[in-house]
């Protein structure tokens, strides 16, 4: 991967990061605040869990994606961006273009999706 490609992926990741972050921000304003939910005791949380399950899911998904993007940016800086985090093989550029936050090659991702790989 040359410097130009690295720059392009970095830009793509930063744009995606900004859009996820602003979505989370919008969610925080309109939805049930995440901070409050975490402060509740477990029993009360269980009662409230069903009502806010959908919202929590969205926030968690966003947070996971944000983590993945940050990780991808770190990998980009470290020069290991194109390397599969599991098997070490090169991740095809086409896959990274379609999903810039991907850290696994297609084979390993399929294994992970099927539950054959650890988190
Ligand atoms: Zn792999």
PDB file of C-alpha atoms and ligand atoms in Angstrom:
ATOM      1  CA  UNK A   1       0.000   0.000   0.000  1.00  0.00           C
ATOM      2  CA  UNK A   2       1.513   3.354  -0.967  1.00  0.00           C
ATOM      3  CA  UNK A   3       1.258   6.678   0.880  1.00  0.00           C
ATOM      4  CA  UNK A   4      -1.553   7.887  -1.356  1.00  0.00           C
ATOM      5  CA  UNK A   5      -3.668   4.812  -0.584  1.00  0.00           C
ATOM      6  CA  UNK A   6      -2.891   5.133   3.118  1.00  0.00           C
ATOM      7  CA  UNK A   7      -4.033   8.750   3.048  1.00  0.00           C
ATOM      8  CA  UNK A   8      -7.216   7.820   1.253  1.00  0.00           C
ATOM      9  CA  UNK A   9      -8.086   5.137   3.809  1.00  0.00           C
ATOM     10  CA  UNK A  10      -7.234   7.470   6.683  1.00  0.00           C
ATOM     11  CA  UNK A  11      -9.542  10.127   5.250  1.00  0.00           C
ATOM     12  CA  UNK A  12     -12.315   7.563   4.744  1.00  0.00           C
ATOM     13  CA  UNK A  13     -11.929   6.288   8.323  1.00  0.00           C
ATOM     14  CA  UNK A  14     -11.908   9.794   9.791  1.00  0.00           C
ATOM     15  CA  UNK A  15     -15.038  10.716   7.850  1.00  0.00           C
ATOM     16  CA  UNK A  16     -16.781   7.558   9.016  1.00  0.00           C
ATOM     17  CA  UNK A  17     -15.616   8.232  12.560  1.00  0.00           C
ATOM     18  CA  UNK A  18     -17.028  11.772  12.469  1.00  0.00           C
ATOM     19  CA  UNK A  19     -20.399  10.596  11.183  1.00  0.00           C
ATOM     20  CA  UNK A  20     -20.690   7.821  13.793  1.00  0.00           C
ATOM     21  CA  UNK A  21     -19.628  10.218  16.550  1.00  0.00           C
ATOM     22  CA  UNK A  22     -22.224  12.807  15.533  1.00  0.00           C
ATOM     23  CA  UNK A  23     -24.882  10.087  15.370  1.00  0.00           C
ATOM     24  CA  UNK A  24     -23.973   9.032  18.890  1.00  0.00           C
ATOM     25  CA  UNK A  25     -24.083  12.654  19.995  1.00  0.00           C
ATOM     26  CA  UNK A  26     -27.562  13.095  18.502  1.00  0.00           C
ATOM     27  CA  UNK A  27     -28.621   9.900  20.212  1.00  0.00           C
ATOM     28  CA  UNK A  28     -27.305  11.122  23.545  1.00  0.00           C
ATOM     29  CA  UNK A  29     -29.388  14.291  23.294  1.00  0.00           C
ATOM     30  CA  UNK A  30     -32.652  12.691  22.178  1.00  0.00           C
ATOM     31  CA  UNK A  31     -32.374   9.257  23.796  1.00  0.00           C
ATOM     32  CA  UNK A  32     -31.860   7.872  27.256  1.00  0.00           C
ATOM     33  CA  UNK A  33     -28.404   9.074  28.370  1.00  0.00           C
ATOM     34  CA  UNK A  34     -25.850   6.262  28.454  1.00  0.00           C
ATOM     35  CA  UNK A  35     -24.124   7.684  31.537  1.00  0.00           C
ATOM     36  CA  UNK A  36     -27.332   7.589  33.583  1.00  0.00           C
ATOM     37  CA  UNK A  37     -28.068   4.045  32.557  1.00  0.00           C
ATOM     38  CA  UNK A  38     -24.655   2.898  33.744  1.00  0.00           C
ATOM     39  CA  UNK A  39     -25.094   4.494  37.153  1.00  0.00           C
ATOM     40  CA  UNK A  40     -28.291   2.586  37.925  1.00  0.00           C
ATOM     41  CA  UNK A  41     -28.105  -0.455  40.142  1.00  0.00           C
ATOM     42  CA  UNK A  42     -28.357  -3.852  38.391  1.00  0.00           C
ATOM     43  CA  UNK A  43     -31.872  -4.632  39.652  1.00  0.00           C
ATOM     44  CA  UNK A  44     -33.311  -1.396  38.358  1.00  0.00           C
ATOM     45  CA  UNK A  45     -31.339  -1.824  35.197  1.00  0.00           C
ATOM     46  CA  UNK A  46     -33.007  -5.199  34.592  1.00  0.00           C
ATOM     47  CA  UNK A  47     -36.450  -3.606  34.899  1.00  0.00           C
ATOM     48  CA  UNK A  48     -35.535  -0.860  32.486  1.00  0.00           C
ATOM     49  CA  UNK A  49     -33.572  -3.135  30.176  1.00  0.00           C
ATOM     50  CA  UNK A  50     -36.505  -4.212  28.010  1.00  0.00           C
ATOM     51  CA  UNK A  51     -37.760  -0.703  27.371  1.00  0.00           C
ATOM     52  CA  UNK A  52     -34.394   0.639  26.312  1.00  0.00           C
ATOM     53  CA  UNK A  53     -33.078  -2.519  24.684  1.00  0.00           C
ATOM     54  CA  UNK A  54     -33.312  -1.198  21.139  1.00  0.00           C
ATOM     55  CA  UNK A  55     -31.683   2.108  21.997  1.00  0.00           C
ATOM     56  CA  UNK A  56     -28.907   0.403  23.960  1.00  0.00           C
ATOM     57  CA  UNK A  57     -28.223  -1.853  21.005  1.00  0.00           C
ATOM     58  CA  UNK A  58     -27.826   1.076  18.658  1.00  0.00           C
ATOM     59  CA  UNK A  59     -25.456   2.849  21.032  1.00  0.00           C
ATOM     60  CA  UNK A  60     -23.409  -0.283  21.614  1.00  0.00           C
ATOM     61  CA  UNK A  61     -23.153  -0.916  17.893  1.00  0.00           C
ATOM     62  CA  UNK A  62     -21.975   2.658  17.375  1.00  0.00           C
ATOM     63  CA  UNK A  63     -19.450   2.337  20.168  1.00  0.00           C
ATOM     64  CA  UNK A  64     -18.150  -0.915  18.736  1.00  0.00           C
ATOM     65  CA  UNK A  65     -17.833   0.652  15.310  1.00  0.00           C
ATOM     66  CA  UNK A  66     -16.032   3.640  16.793  1.00  0.00           C
ATOM     67  CA  UNK A  67     -13.578   1.301  18.506  1.00  0.00           C
ATOM     68  CA  UNK A  68     -13.039  -0.568  15.251  1.00  0.00           C
ATOM     69  CA  UNK A  69     -12.373   2.668  13.384  1.00  0.00           C
ATOM     70  CA  UNK A  70      -9.881   3.834  16.038  1.00  0.00           C
ATOM     71  CA  UNK A  71      -8.171   0.467  15.866  1.00  0.00           C
ATOM     72  CA  UNK A  72      -8.025   0.668  12.074  1.00  0.00           C
ATOM     73  CA  UNK A  73      -6.451   4.148  12.307  1.00  0.00           C
ATOM     74  CA  UNK A  74      -3.855   2.778  14.741  1.00  0.00           C
ATOM     75  CA  UNK A  75      -3.144  -0.093  12.377  1.00  0.00           C
ATOM     76  CA  UNK A  76      -2.823   2.389   9.546  1.00  0.00           C
ATOM     77  CA  UNK A  77      -0.191   4.349  11.502  1.00  0.00           C
ATOM     78  CA  UNK A  78       1.607   1.175  12.551  1.00  0.00           C
ATOM     79  CA  UNK A  79       1.723  -0.061   8.970  1.00  0.00           C
ATOM     80  CA  UNK A  80      -0.269  -3.207   9.750  1.00  0.00           C
ATOM     81  CA  UNK A  81      -3.553  -1.970   8.295  1.00  0.00           C
ATOM     82  CA  UNK A  82      -3.637  -4.429   5.437  1.00  0.00           C
ATOM     83  CA  UNK A  83      -2.641  -7.356   7.617  1.00  0.00           C
ATOM     84  CA  UNK A  84      -5.331  -9.687   8.934  1.00  0.00           C
ATOM     85  CA  UNK A  85      -5.409  -9.451  12.750  1.00  0.00           C
ATOM     86  CA  UNK A  86      -5.973 -13.193  13.011  1.00  0.00           C
ATOM     87  CA  UNK A  87      -3.978 -15.030  10.349  1.00  0.00           C
ATOM     88  CA  UNK A  88      -1.589 -12.235   9.290  1.00  0.00           C
ATOM     89  CA  UNK A  89      -2.399 -12.559   5.602  1.00  0.00           C
ATOM     90  CA  UNK A  90      -2.969  -9.503   3.444  1.00  0.00           C
ATOM     91  CA  UNK A  91      -6.536  -8.201   3.422  1.00  0.00           C
ATOM     92  CA  UNK A  92      -7.531  -7.439  -0.198  1.00  0.00           C
ATOM     93  CA  UNK A  93      -7.780  -3.710  -0.938  1.00  0.00           C
ATOM     94  CA  UNK A  94     -11.257  -4.207  -2.393  1.00  0.00           C
ATOM     95  CA  UNK A  95     -12.445  -5.493   0.978  1.00  0.00           C
ATOM     96  CA  UNK A  96     -10.915  -2.522   2.800  1.00  0.00           C
ATOM     97  CA  UNK A  97     -12.470  -0.114   0.329  1.00  0.00           C
ATOM     98  CA  UNK A  98     -15.885  -1.651   0.988  1.00  0.00           C
ATOM     99  CA  UNK A  99     -15.293  -1.785   4.749  1.00  0.00           C
ATOM    100  CA  UNK A 100     -12.416   0.450   5.873  1.00  0.00           C
ATOM    101  CA  UNK A 101     -12.737  -0.637   9.517  1.00  0.00           C
ATOM    102  CA  UNK A 102     -12.182  -4.320   8.681  1.00  0.00           C
ATOM    103  CA  UNK A 103      -9.327  -5.927  10.597  1.00  0.00           C
ATOM    104  CA  UNK A 104      -9.823  -9.483   9.401  1.00  0.00           C
ATOM    105  CA  UNK A 105      -9.534 -11.100   5.988  1.00  0.00           C
ATOM    106  CA  UNK A 106     -12.717 -12.559   4.541  1.00  0.00           C
ATOM    107  CA  UNK A 107     -11.913 -16.115   5.658  1.00  0.00           C
ATOM    108  CA  UNK A 108     -11.291 -15.099   9.263  1.00  0.00           C
ATOM    109  CA  UNK A 109     -14.336 -12.823   9.267  1.00  0.00           C
ATOM    110  CA  UNK A 110     -16.476 -15.748   8.138  1.00  0.00           C
ATOM    111  CA  UNK A 111     -14.995 -17.860  10.933  1.00  0.00           C
ATOM    112  CA  UNK A 112     -15.721 -15.105  13.424  1.00  0.00           C
ATOM    113  CA  UNK A 113     -19.287 -14.611  12.188  1.00  0.00           C
ATOM    114  CA  UNK A 114     -19.840 -18.348  12.526  1.00  0.00           C
ATOM    115  CA  UNK A 115     -18.570 -18.206  16.115  1.00  0.00           C
ATOM    116  CA  UNK A 116     -15.454 -20.254  15.403  1.00  0.00           C
ATOM    117  CA  UNK A 117     -13.143 -17.424  16.417  1.00  0.00           C
ATOM    118  CA  UNK A 118     -12.763 -15.637  19.755  1.00  0.00           C
ATOM    119  CA  UNK A 119     -13.802 -11.998  20.121  1.00  0.00           C
TER     120      UNK A 119
HETATM  121 ZN1  LIG B   1      -7.251 -13.869   8.201  1.00  0.00          ZN
END
